[in-house]
Amino acid sequence: MDKKRMNGLHHVTAISGPPQANVDFFTKIMDQRLVKKTVNFDDPGTYHLYYGNHTADPGTILTFFPFADAGPGRAGPGMASAYAYALGQKDFDDWMGRMALDGLDFDGPEERFGQRVVKIADPDGAKVELVEVDGTGGPMLDGFHSVTLQLDDLGPTQRLLTDVFGYEEVGHESKAGEERLRLAVPGDMREDLRGTVVDLMRSDTPSIGRQGAGSIHHVAFRALNDEDQLDWRERLLSVGMQVTPVIDRQYFNAIYFREPGGVLFEIATDPPGFTRDEELAHLGEDLKLPAQYEASRARIEQILPPITV
Ligand code: ZN
């Protein structure tokens, strides 16, 4: 089979505690736009909140299932343990100053592969990473740099990402009881690709992960269209992955599989996108329900806690 490259990340989905604190933090502190307010399609009594850049581009989308009574989650082997936003150097310095002024709870900066990284605690205590990258950007966080996958054994996941997804190893470092292998989409990339880095991390400290508030549920890579997604599906099946059929997620089509290290992966399509049921100027304003739940709208609106942006 000819070699093919993944198009970076589409979105990252995490679990949070009560929704209002989550909305306040990501819209007011992290400057993200709430681009869609909908429900968990498998559990319509729970919100599914989507944040992104102003135009809700793939690679900028962070989503949460907020549970008012979620127990605390914790990353461990077989889970994504962090996501990181990219920031240009000057913007990184500006953010450092701003975090100090605002009295935000943050760690760092530390250095990772020669780049500065700071970690800001979200309301559930999960760490949002900011990575300094070359070049300039806007002051708004405009998409992901990377995700970190915590694994007991880096090999099987590395092989999947390099042999099937077309990533290349670009760095390896060990410090503070952690081994980190950096993989990236190689070569000349489309300019609109974001989140083209995946770090595979192994910790010397034994731990058991637990899904809950503050943990990452899954990581979604990006297919440019349905045909691209079906091609990825064939490639994954051909190496023995158990991949779901295509599932309609209203704003994209999705396939899911558990990669060999245990992390839940998704491949999501760019189309139809978040303007499917709201104009760009009004993204995130109304509660949007898929057709199968419209008949229950009144009841769903009664169950969901009100949130204001
Ligand atoms: Zn997803």
Coordinates of C-alpha atoms and ligand atoms in Angstrom, one line a residue:
M1 CA 0.0 0.0 0.0
D2 CA 1.3 3.4 -0.9
K3 CA 2.4 5.7 2.0
K4 CA 0.0 8.3 3.1
R5 CA 0.2 11.1 5.7
M6 CA -2.3 11.9 8.4
N7 CA -3.5 15.5 8.4
G8 CA -2.8 16.2 12.0
L9 CA -5.5 16.5 14.7
H10 CA -9.2 17.3 14.2
H11 CA -10.2 17.5 17.9
V12 CA -9.5 16.4 21.4
T13 CA -12.4 15.3 23.7
A14 CA -12.2 15.4 27.5
I15 CA -14.4 15.1 30.5
S16 CA -15.0 17.9 32.9
G17 CA -16.9 18.7 36.1
P18 CA -19.8 21.3 36.2
P19 CA -20.2 23.0 32.8
Q20 CA -20.3 26.7 33.8
A21 CA -16.8 26.6 35.3
N22 CA -15.6 24.9 32.1
V23 CA -17.2 27.5 29.9
D24 CA -15.8 30.4 31.9
F25 CA -12.3 29.0 31.9
F26 CA -12.1 28.2 28.2
T27 CA -13.9 31.3 26.9
K28 CA -12.6 33.9 29.3
I29 CA -9.1 32.7 30.3
M30 CA -8.1 30.6 27.3
D31 CA -9.8 32.9 24.8
Q32 CA -11.5 30.1 23.0
R33 CA -14.8 30.5 21.3
L34 CA -17.7 28.3 22.3
V35 CA -18.5 27.1 18.8
K36 CA -21.2 24.5 19.5
K37 CA -23.5 23.8 22.4
T38 CA -25.1 20.4 22.0
V39 CA -25.6 17.1 23.9
N40 CA -23.7 13.9 24.2
F41 CA -25.4 11.9 21.4
D42 CA -25.1 8.8 23.5
D43 CA -26.4 10.5 26.7
P44 CA -28.6 13.5 25.8
G45 CA -29.0 14.6 29.5
T46 CA -25.4 15.8 29.3
Y47 CA -23.9 18.6 27.3
H48 CA -21.3 18.3 24.7
L49 CA -19.4 21.6 24.5
Y50 CA -17.1 22.5 21.6
Y51 CA -14.5 25.2 21.8
G52 CA -12.3 26.4 18.9
N53 CA -10.9 29.3 17.1
H54 CA -13.2 32.0 15.7
T55 CA -13.9 30.0 12.5
A56 CA -14.1 26.6 14.3
D57 CA -11.3 25.1 12.2
P58 CA -10.3 21.4 12.5
G59 CA -7.2 21.2 14.7
T60 CA -8.5 23.9 17.0
I61 CA -11.4 22.0 18.4
L62 CA -11.5 21.0 22.1
T63 CA -14.7 19.3 23.3
F64 CA -16.0 18.4 26.8
F65 CA -18.6 16.1 28.3
P66 CA -19.3 18.0 31.5
F67 CA -20.7 15.9 34.3
A68 CA -21.8 17.9 37.4
D69 CA -20.9 14.9 39.6
A70 CA -17.9 13.4 37.8
G71 CA -15.3 12.0 40.1
P72 CA -11.8 13.1 39.5
G73 CA -10.0 11.5 36.6
R74 CA -6.4 10.8 36.2
A75 CA -4.2 10.0 33.2
G76 CA -2.4 6.7 33.1
P77 CA -1.0 4.3 30.6
G78 CA -3.3 3.8 27.7
M79 CA -4.7 7.3 27.8
A80 CA -4.0 10.6 26.3
S81 CA -2.4 12.6 29.1
A82 CA -2.2 16.1 27.7
Y83 CA -3.0 18.4 24.8
A84 CA -1.0 21.4 23.9
Y85 CA -1.8 24.7 22.1
A86 CA 0.9 26.3 19.9
L87 CA 2.0 29.9 20.5
G88 CA 4.5 32.1 18.7
Q89 CA 7.5 33.3 20.8
K90 CA 6.2 36.8 21.4
D91 CA 2.8 35.6 22.2
F92 CA 4.3 33.0 24.6
D93 CA 6.0 35.8 26.5
D94 CA 2.8 37.8 26.6
W95 CA 0.9 34.8 28.0
M96 CA 3.5 34.3 30.7
G97 CA 3.1 37.9 31.8
R98 CA -0.7 37.7 31.6
M99 CA -0.8 34.5 33.7
A100 CA 1.3 36.1 36.4
L101 CA -0.8 39.2 36.4
D102 CA -4.1 37.2 36.5
G103 CA -2.8 35.0 39.3
L104 CA -3.4 31.9 37.3
D105 CA -2.3 28.5 38.6
F106 CA 0.5 27.4 36.3
D107 CA 3.7 25.3 36.2
G108 CA 6.8 26.2 34.3
P109 CA 8.1 27.1 31.9
E110 CA 10.0 23.9 31.4
E111 CA 11.9 23.0 28.3
R112 CA 10.9 20.1 26.1
F113 CA 12.7 19.4 22.8
G114 CA 14.2 22.9 23.0
Q115 CA 10.8 24.6 23.3
R116 CA 9.3 26.3 26.3
V117 CA 6.2 24.7 27.8
V118 CA 3.9 26.0 30.4
K119 CA 1.0 24.2 32.0
I120 CA -2.2 26.0 33.2
A121 CA -4.6 24.2 35.5
D122 CA -8.2 24.1 34.3
P123 CA -11.1 24.1 36.8
D124 CA -10.8 20.3 37.2
G125 CA -7.1 20.5 37.8
A126 CA -6.2 19.2 34.4
K127 CA -3.2 20.8 32.8
V128 CA -3.6 22.8 29.6
E129 CA -0.2 23.0 27.9
L130 CA 1.1 25.9 25.9
V131 CA 4.1 25.2 23.7
E132 CA 6.3 27.9 22.2
V133 CA 6.8 27.4 18.5
D134 CA 8.7 29.3 15.8
G135 CA 7.0 32.1 14.1
T136 CA 4.2 34.4 14.9
G137 CA 0.6 34.0 15.4
G138 CA -2.3 36.0 16.9
P139 CA -2.7 36.5 20.6
M140 CA -5.6 34.0 20.5
L141 CA -4.7 30.4 20.9
D142 CA -5.3 29.2 17.4
G143 CA -5.0 25.5 17.5
F144 CA -3.1 22.6 18.8
H145 CA 0.5 21.8 18.7
S146 CA 0.3 18.3 20.0
V147 CA -1.1 15.6 22.2
T148 CA 0.8 13.4 24.6
L149 CA -0.1 9.7 24.8
Q150 CA 0.9 7.9 28.0
L151 CA 1.9 4.3 27.3
D152 CA 3.6 1.4 29.1
D153 CA 5.4 0.4 25.9
L154 CA 6.0 3.0 23.2
G155 CA 6.7 0.5 20.4
P156 CA 3.3 -0.7 19.2
T157 CA 1.8 2.8 19.1
Q158 CA 4.9 4.2 17.4
R159 CA 4.7 1.5 14.7
L160 CA 1.0 2.3 14.0
L161 CA 1.7 6.1 13.8
T162 CA 4.7 5.7 11.6
D163 CA 3.7 2.7 9.4
V164 CA 0.0 3.6 8.9
F165 CA -0.4 7.3 9.8
G166 CA 2.9 8.3 8.1
Y167 CA 4.4 10.1 11.1
E168 CA 8.2 10.3 11.6
E169 CA 10.3 10.3 14.7
V170 CA 11.7 13.8 15.3
G171 CA 13.0 13.6 18.8
H172 CA 13.6 11.4 21.9
E173 CA 14.4 12.6 25.4
S174 CA 14.4 11.2 28.9
K175 CA 14.3 13.3 32.0
A176 CA 12.7 13.5 35.4
G177 CA 11.6 9.8 35.2
E178 CA 9.9 10.3 31.8
E179 CA 10.8 9.0 28.4
R180 CA 9.3 11.0 25.6
L181 CA 9.3 10.1 21.9
R182 CA 8.2 12.9 19.5
L183 CA 6.5 12.0 16.2
A184 CA 5.4 14.5 13.6
V185 CA 3.8 14.6 10.2
P186 CA 6.8 15.0 7.9
G187 CA 7.5 17.2 5.0
D188 CA 5.7 20.1 3.3
M189 CA 2.4 20.3 4.9
R190 CA -0.8 22.0 4.0
E191 CA -0.7 25.4 5.7
D192 CA -4.0 24.7 7.5
L193 CA -2.8 21.6 9.3
R194 CA -2.6 21.9 13.1
G195 CA -1.6 19.5 15.8
T196 CA 0.9 17.7 13.6
V197 CA 2.9 16.4 16.6
V198 CA 2.2 13.4 18.8
D199 CA 4.4 12.7 21.9
L200 CA 4.6 9.2 23.2
M201 CA 5.4 9.2 26.9
R202 CA 6.4 6.5 29.3
S203 CA 6.7 7.3 33.0
D204 CA 8.8 5.5 35.5
T205 CA 6.2 6.1 38.1
P206 CA 3.6 3.3 38.1
S207 CA 0.0 4.6 37.8
I208 CA -3.4 3.5 36.8
G209 CA -5.5 5.9 34.8
R210 CA -9.1 6.6 35.4
Q211 CA -11.7 8.4 33.3
G212 CA -13.3 11.3 35.1
A213 CA -13.2 15.1 35.4
G214 CA -10.0 16.3 33.9
S215 CA -9.1 13.3 31.9
I216 CA -9.0 13.1 28.1
H217 CA -11.5 10.7 26.6
H218 CA -10.2 10.4 23.0
V219 CA -8.0 12.0 20.4
A220 CA -9.4 12.6 16.9
F221 CA -7.2 12.8 13.8
R222 CA -8.3 14.5 10.7
A223 CA -9.7 13.2 7.4
L224 CA -10.2 15.8 4.7
N225 CA -13.4 14.2 3.4
D226 CA -15.4 11.0 3.5
E227 CA -13.3 9.3 0.8
D228 CA -10.1 10.0 2.8
Q229 CA -11.7 8.6 5.9
L230 CA -12.8 5.4 4.2
D231 CA -9.3 5.0 2.9
W232 CA -7.9 5.3 6.4
R233 CA -10.5 2.8 7.6
E234 CA -9.3 0.3 5.0
R235 CA -5.7 0.8 6.0
L236 CA -6.4 0.3 9.7
L237 CA -8.5 -2.9 9.0
S238 CA -5.6 -4.2 6.9
V239 CA -3.3 -4.1 9.9
G240 CA -5.8 -5.8 12.2
M241 CA -7.3 -2.8 14.0
Q242 CA -10.9 -3.1 15.1
V243 CA -12.5 0.0 13.6
T244 CA -16.1 1.0 14.0
P245 CA -18.3 1.7 10.9
V246 CA -18.7 5.4 10.0
I247 CA -20.8 7.2 12.6
D248 CA -22.7 10.5 11.8
R249 CA -21.7 13.0 14.5
Q250 CA -23.7 15.9 12.9
Y251 CA -20.6 18.1 12.4
F252 CA -18.3 15.4 11.0
N253 CA -18.3 11.7 10.3
A254 CA -16.3 9.6 12.7
I255 CA -14.7 6.2 13.0
Y256 CA -13.2 5.0 16.2
F257 CA -10.6 2.4 17.2
R258 CA -8.4 1.6 20.1
E259 CA -4.8 1.9 19.1
P260 CA -2.4 -0.9 20.2
G261 CA -1.3 1.0 23.4
G262 CA -5.0 1.4 24.5
V263 CA -5.7 5.0 23.7
L264 CA -9.1 5.6 22.0
F265 CA -8.5 7.2 18.6
E266 CA -11.0 8.7 16.2
I267 CA -10.7 9.9 12.6
A268 CA -13.1 12.7 11.9
T269 CA -13.9 14.4 8.6
D270 CA -13.7 18.2 7.9
P271 CA -17.1 18.3 6.3
P272 CA -19.8 19.3 7.0
G273 CA -18.3 21.4 9.8
F274 CA -19.8 23.5 12.5
T275 CA -21.7 25.9 10.3
R276 CA -24.0 23.1 9.3
D277 CA -26.8 24.3 11.6
E278 CA -25.7 27.8 12.7
E279 CA -24.2 30.7 10.9
L280 CA -20.6 31.5 11.6
A281 CA -21.5 34.7 13.4
H282 CA -23.8 32.8 15.8
L283 CA -21.9 29.6 16.5
G284 CA -22.5 28.3 20.0
E285 CA -25.4 30.5 20.8
D286 CA -28.3 28.1 20.8
L287 CA -28.6 24.5 22.1
K288 CA -28.3 22.3 19.0
L289 CA -29.8 18.9 19.0
P290 CA -29.6 16.2 16.3
A291 CA -32.8 15.3 14.7
Q292 CA -33.5 12.2 16.9
Y293 CA -33.6 14.4 20.0
E294 CA -35.6 17.4 18.7
A295 CA -38.9 15.8 19.8
S296 CA -37.5 15.7 23.4
R297 CA -36.1 19.2 23.3
A298 CA -38.3 20.6 26.1
R299 CA -37.3 17.8 28.5
I300 CA -33.6 17.9 27.6
E301 CA -33.6 21.7 28.2
Q302 CA -35.2 21.1 31.6
I303 CA -32.5 18.5 32.6
L304 CA -29.4 20.4 31.4
P305 CA -28.1 23.0 33.8
P306 CA -28.3 26.5 32.3
I307 CA -24.9 28.0 31.2
T308 CA -24.0 31.5 30.1
V309 CA -21.1 32.5 27.9
Ligands
ZN1 ZN -14.5 12.8 19.0

